[in-house]
CSV table of C-alpha atoms and ligand atoms in Angstrom, one decimal:
chain,number,residue,atom,x,y,z
A,125,MET,CA,95.3,117.4,92.0
A,126,LYS,CA,98.3,114.4,91.7
A,127,HIS,CA,98.0,111.7,93.5
A,128,ILE,CA,100.7,109.6,95.0
A,129,ILE,CA,100.2,106.1,97.3
A,130,THR,CA,102.7,105.9,99.9
A,131,PHE,CA,103.9,102.6,101.4
A,132,ALA,CA,106.6,100.3,102.7
A,133,GLY,CA,107.9,97.1,101.7
A,134,SER,CA,107.1,95.5,104.6
A,135,ASN,CA,104.4,94.2,106.9
A,136,SER,CA,105.9,95.0,110.3
A,137,GLU,CA,103.4,97.5,112.3
A,138,ASN,CA,106.1,99.7,113.3
A,139,SER,CA,108.0,99.4,110.4
A,140,ILE,CA,110.5,102.4,110.0
A,141,ASN,CA,110.3,102.5,105.9
A,142,LYS,CA,106.6,102.7,106.4
A,143,GLN,CA,107.7,105.7,108.5
A,144,LEU,CA,110.0,106.7,106.1
A,145,ALA,CA,107.7,106.8,103.5
A,146,ILE,CA,105.0,108.7,105.8
A,147,TYR,CA,107.5,111.6,106.1
A,148,ALA,CA,108.5,111.4,102.6
A,149,SER,CA,105.2,112.2,101.4
A,150,THR,CA,105.2,115.4,103.4
A,151,LEU,CA,107.6,116.6,102.1
A,152,VAL,CA,105.1,117.2,98.2
A,153,ASP,CA,103.2,119.6,97.9
A,154,GLU,CA,99.9,120.2,96.6
A,155,VAL,CA,99.1,116.4,96.2
A,156,LYS,CA,96.8,113.9,97.5
A,157,VAL,CA,98.5,110.8,99.1
A,158,THR,CA,96.9,107.8,100.0
A,159,ILE,CA,99.4,105.5,102.8
A,160,LEU,CA,98.5,102.3,102.5
A,161,ASP,CA,99.0,99.2,104.0
A,162,LEU,CA,100.7,96.2,103.3
A,163,ASN,CA,99.2,94.0,106.0
A,164,ASP,CA,95.8,95.8,104.5
A,165,PHE,CA,96.4,93.4,101.3
A,166,GLU,CA,97.0,90.3,102.7
A,167,LEU,CA,98.2,87.3,99.7
A,168,PRO,CA,99.1,83.6,99.6
A,169,ILE,CA,102.1,82.8,98.7
A,170,PHE,CA,102.4,82.7,94.6
A,171,SER,CA,102.1,79.5,93.6
A,172,LYS,CA,101.5,78.6,89.1
A,173,GLN,CA,98.9,76.0,91.0
A,174,LEU,CA,97.5,77.5,92.9
A,175,GLU,CA,97.4,80.6,89.8
A,176,GLU,CA,95.6,78.0,87.8
A,177,LYS,CA,93.2,77.1,89.7
A,178,GLU,CA,91.8,79.9,91.5
A,179,GLY,CA,93.5,83.3,89.8
A,180,TYR,CA,94.7,86.0,90.3
A,181,PRO,CA,93.9,87.0,94.7
A,182,GLU,CA,91.6,89.6,95.1
A,183,ASN,CA,94.5,92.0,97.4
A,184,ALA,CA,96.9,91.5,94.3
A,185,VAL,CA,94.6,92.8,92.0
A,186,LYS,CA,93.1,95.9,95.0
A,187,PHE,CA,96.4,96.6,95.0
A,188,MET,CA,97.5,97.5,91.3
A,189,ASP,CA,93.7,98.7,90.8
A,190,GLN,CA,95.8,101.1,93.6
A,191,MET,CA,98.7,101.6,91.8
A,192,LYS,CA,96.7,102.1,88.3
A,193,ASN,CA,95.1,105.3,90.1
A,194,ALA,CA,98.0,107.0,91.0
A,195,ASP,CA,100.4,109.1,89.4
A,196,GLY,CA,103.6,108.8,91.6
A,197,ILE,CA,104.9,106.3,93.7
A,198,ILE,CA,107.1,106.5,96.9
A,199,LEU,CA,108.2,103.2,97.9
A,200,SER,CA,110.9,102.6,100.8
A,201,LEU,CA,112.2,98.7,101.4
A,202,ALA,CA,112.8,96.8,103.9
A,203,GLU,CA,115.8,94.7,103.5
A,204,TYR,CA,116.0,91.3,105.5
A,205,ASN,CA,119.1,88.6,104.6
A,206,GLY,CA,120.5,91.4,102.2
A,207,ALA,CA,117.0,91.3,99.9
A,208,TYR,CA,113.0,92.2,99.2
A,209,THR,CA,111.1,91.1,102.9
A,210,SER,CA,108.9,87.9,101.4
A,211,VAL,CA,105.5,90.2,101.8
A,212,PHE,CA,107.4,92.5,99.8
A,213,LYS,CA,108.8,90.4,97.0
A,214,ASN,CA,105.2,87.8,97.2
A,215,LEU,CA,103.1,90.9,95.9
A,216,PHE,CA,105.3,91.9,93.4
A,217,ASP,CA,105.6,88.0,92.3
A,218,TRP,CA,101.2,88.3,92.5
A,219,MET,CA,101.4,91.9,90.3
A,220,SER,CA,103.7,91.1,87.4
A,221,ARG,CA,101.9,88.2,86.9
A,222,ILE,CA,98.3,90.7,86.9
A,223,GLU,CA,100.6,92.5,85.3
A,224,GLN,CA,103.9,92.8,83.8
A,225,LYS,CA,104.2,96.0,83.3
A,226,THR,CA,103.3,96.3,87.4
A,227,PHE,CA,104.8,99.6,88.1
A,228,MET,CA,102.6,101.8,84.6
A,229,SER,CA,105.4,104.2,83.8
A,230,LYS,CA,104.9,106.0,87.2
A,231,SER,CA,106.8,108.3,89.0
A,232,MET,CA,108.7,106.4,91.5
A,233,LEU,CA,111.0,107.8,94.5
A,234,LEU,CA,112.3,104.8,95.8
A,235,MET,CA,113.7,104.2,99.2
A,236,ALA,CA,115.5,101.6,102.1
A,237,THR,CA,116.5,102.6,105.3
A,238,SER,CA,117.6,99.8,108.5
A,239,PRO,CA,118.9,100.3,112.1
A,240,GLY,CA,122.2,99.4,110.4
A,241,THR,CA,124.6,102.0,108.5
A,242,ARG,CA,124.5,100.5,104.9
A,243,GLY,CA,120.6,101.8,105.3
A,244,GLY,CA,119.7,98.6,103.0
A,245,GLN,CA,121.3,99.9,100.5
A,246,SER,CA,121.5,96.1,99.2
A,247,VAL,CA,117.5,95.7,98.8
A,248,LEU,CA,117.2,99.5,97.1
A,249,GLN,CA,120.0,98.7,94.1
A,250,MET,CA,117.7,95.0,93.7
A,251,ALA,CA,115.0,97.6,92.5
A,252,ALA,CA,117.0,99.8,91.0
A,253,ASP,CA,118.6,97.1,89.1
A,254,ARG,CA,115.8,95.6,88.5
A,255,PHE,CA,112.4,97.6,88.6
A,256,PRO,CA,112.5,99.2,85.3
A,257,ARG,CA,112.1,96.4,83.4
A,258,HIS,CA,108.5,96.5,84.9
A,259,ASP,CA,108.2,100.0,83.3
A,260,ALA,CA,109.2,101.3,86.5
A,261,HIS,CA,110.2,104.8,86.1
A,262,ILE,CA,112.5,105.8,88.9
A,263,VAL,CA,113.4,109.3,89.2
A,264,ALA,CA,114.5,109.7,92.9
A,265,LYS,CA,116.4,107.5,95.2
A,266,PHE,CA,117.0,108.1,99.1
A,267,SER,CA,118.9,105.6,101.5
A,268,LEU,CA,119.0,105.8,105.6
A,269,PRO,CA,121.5,104.9,107.1
A,270,SER,CA,121.6,104.3,111.3
A,271,PHE,CA,117.6,105.3,111.1
A,272,ASN,CA,117.0,104.9,115.0
A,273,ASP,CA,120.2,107.8,115.2
A,274,ASN,CA,118.8,109.8,112.1
A,275,PHE,CA,115.3,109.4,112.6
A,276,SER,CA,112.9,111.1,115.8
A,277,ASP,CA,109.2,112.0,115.4
A,278,GLY,CA,108.4,111.4,111.8
A,279,LYS,CA,111.2,113.1,110.5
A,280,ILE,CA,114.3,112.9,109.3
A,281,ILE,CA,117.0,115.1,112.0
A,282,ASN,CA,120.3,115.1,110.3
A,283,GLN,CA,120.1,117.8,108.8
A,284,GLU,CA,123.0,116.5,106.2
A,285,LEU,CA,120.4,113.4,104.8
A,286,ASN,CA,117.2,115.9,105.1
A,287,GLU,CA,118.3,118.0,102.4
A,288,ALA,CA,119.8,114.8,100.3
A,289,LEU,CA,116.0,113.7,100.8
A,290,LEU,CA,114.3,117.0,99.9
A,291,LYS,CA,116.5,117.2,96.2
A,292,GLU,CA,115.4,113.3,96.0
A,293,VAL,CA,111.4,114.0,97.2
A,294,LYS,CA,112.5,118.1,94.9
A,295,GLN,CA,112.9,115.5,91.6
A,296,PHE,CA,109.9,113.1,92.1
A,297,GLN,CA,107.7,116.4,92.5
A,298,GLU,CA,108.6,118.3,89.5
A,299,SER,CA,108.1,114.2,87.8
A,300,LEU,CA,104.7,114.6,88.4
B,674,LIG,C1,114.9,87.9,108.8
B,674,LIG,C2,115.9,89.3,109.1
B,674,LIG,C3,116.8,89.8,108.0
B,674,LIG,C4,117.6,91.6,108.5
B,674,LIG,N1,118.4,91.3,107.7
B,674,LIG,C5,119.0,92.8,106.8
B,674,LIG,C6,120.1,92.6,106.5
B,674,LIG,O1,120.1,91.9,105.3
B,674,LIG,N2,120.3,93.6,106.4
B,674,LIG,C7,120.0,95.0,107.4
B,674,LIG,O2,120.1,96.6,106.9
B,674,LIG,N3,118.6,95.3,108.2
B,674,LIG,C8,118.3,93.5,108.4
B,674,LIG,N4,117.7,93.1,109.3
B,674,LIG,C9,116.9,94.1,110.0
B,674,LIG,C10,115.5,95.4,109.4
B,674,LIG,O3,116.1,96.4,109.1
B,674,LIG,C11,115.0,95.8,110.4
B,674,LIG,O4,114.5,94.8,111.2
B,674,LIG,C12,114.4,96.6,110.3
B,674,LIG,O5,113.2,97.3,111.4
B,674,LIG,C13,113.3,95.8,108.8
B,674,LIG,O6,112.5,97.7,108.4
B,674,LIG,P1,110.8,98.0,108.9
B,674,LIG,O7,110.8,98.2,110.2
B,674,LIG,O8,110.4,98.4,107.5
B,674,LIG,O9,110.3,96.3,108.6
B,674,LIG,C14,117.0,91.5,109.0
B,674,LIG,C15,115.7,91.9,109.9
B,674,LIG,C16,115.3,90.3,109.6
B,674,LIG,C17,114.3,89.9,110.7
């Protein structure tokens, strides 16, 4: 059975991106899903001196191992000031030092959501531009606008948006 990992680029305990990522993973048929939370992979802020002195933090290596063992990745990025959250950028920076080909050609469904009408499109675009340089194989993308209006009880309640996600999930499924 194929195995996917699902996580949000957020450390919020009630992350809306984590909720969306989990929902998307329930739409993928016949896969083993591992839900990851960045709060379980606490890391020091990256610095070159820390890297020289102490090497890679264990949690960054552990997170890389989770990616290595997966066939696919569902990632939903929270947007802070038009960009990655600090917690995700820090993880990304550490991981890119461990392995420049950070995403190891794994199939990726890349998403973002926010309470605003743009649904995290800035961070989604930023990642879509950058991740392929780190061997991301982004097969599907989805942005959910106005989370509080369109998501309830663990699922998307706007039919049009739900169908748009289902199409992306199908692409992801076929790529695994
Ligand atoms: C410092 C900060 C900056 C934010 N900047 C943006 C932004 O640029 N665009 C946006 O749509 N939402 C922005 N938000 C609102 C977040 O989208 C919202 O907090 C969302 O819940 C974050 O996702 P999460 O719940 O998965 O952590 C910002 C929130 C914070 C705390």
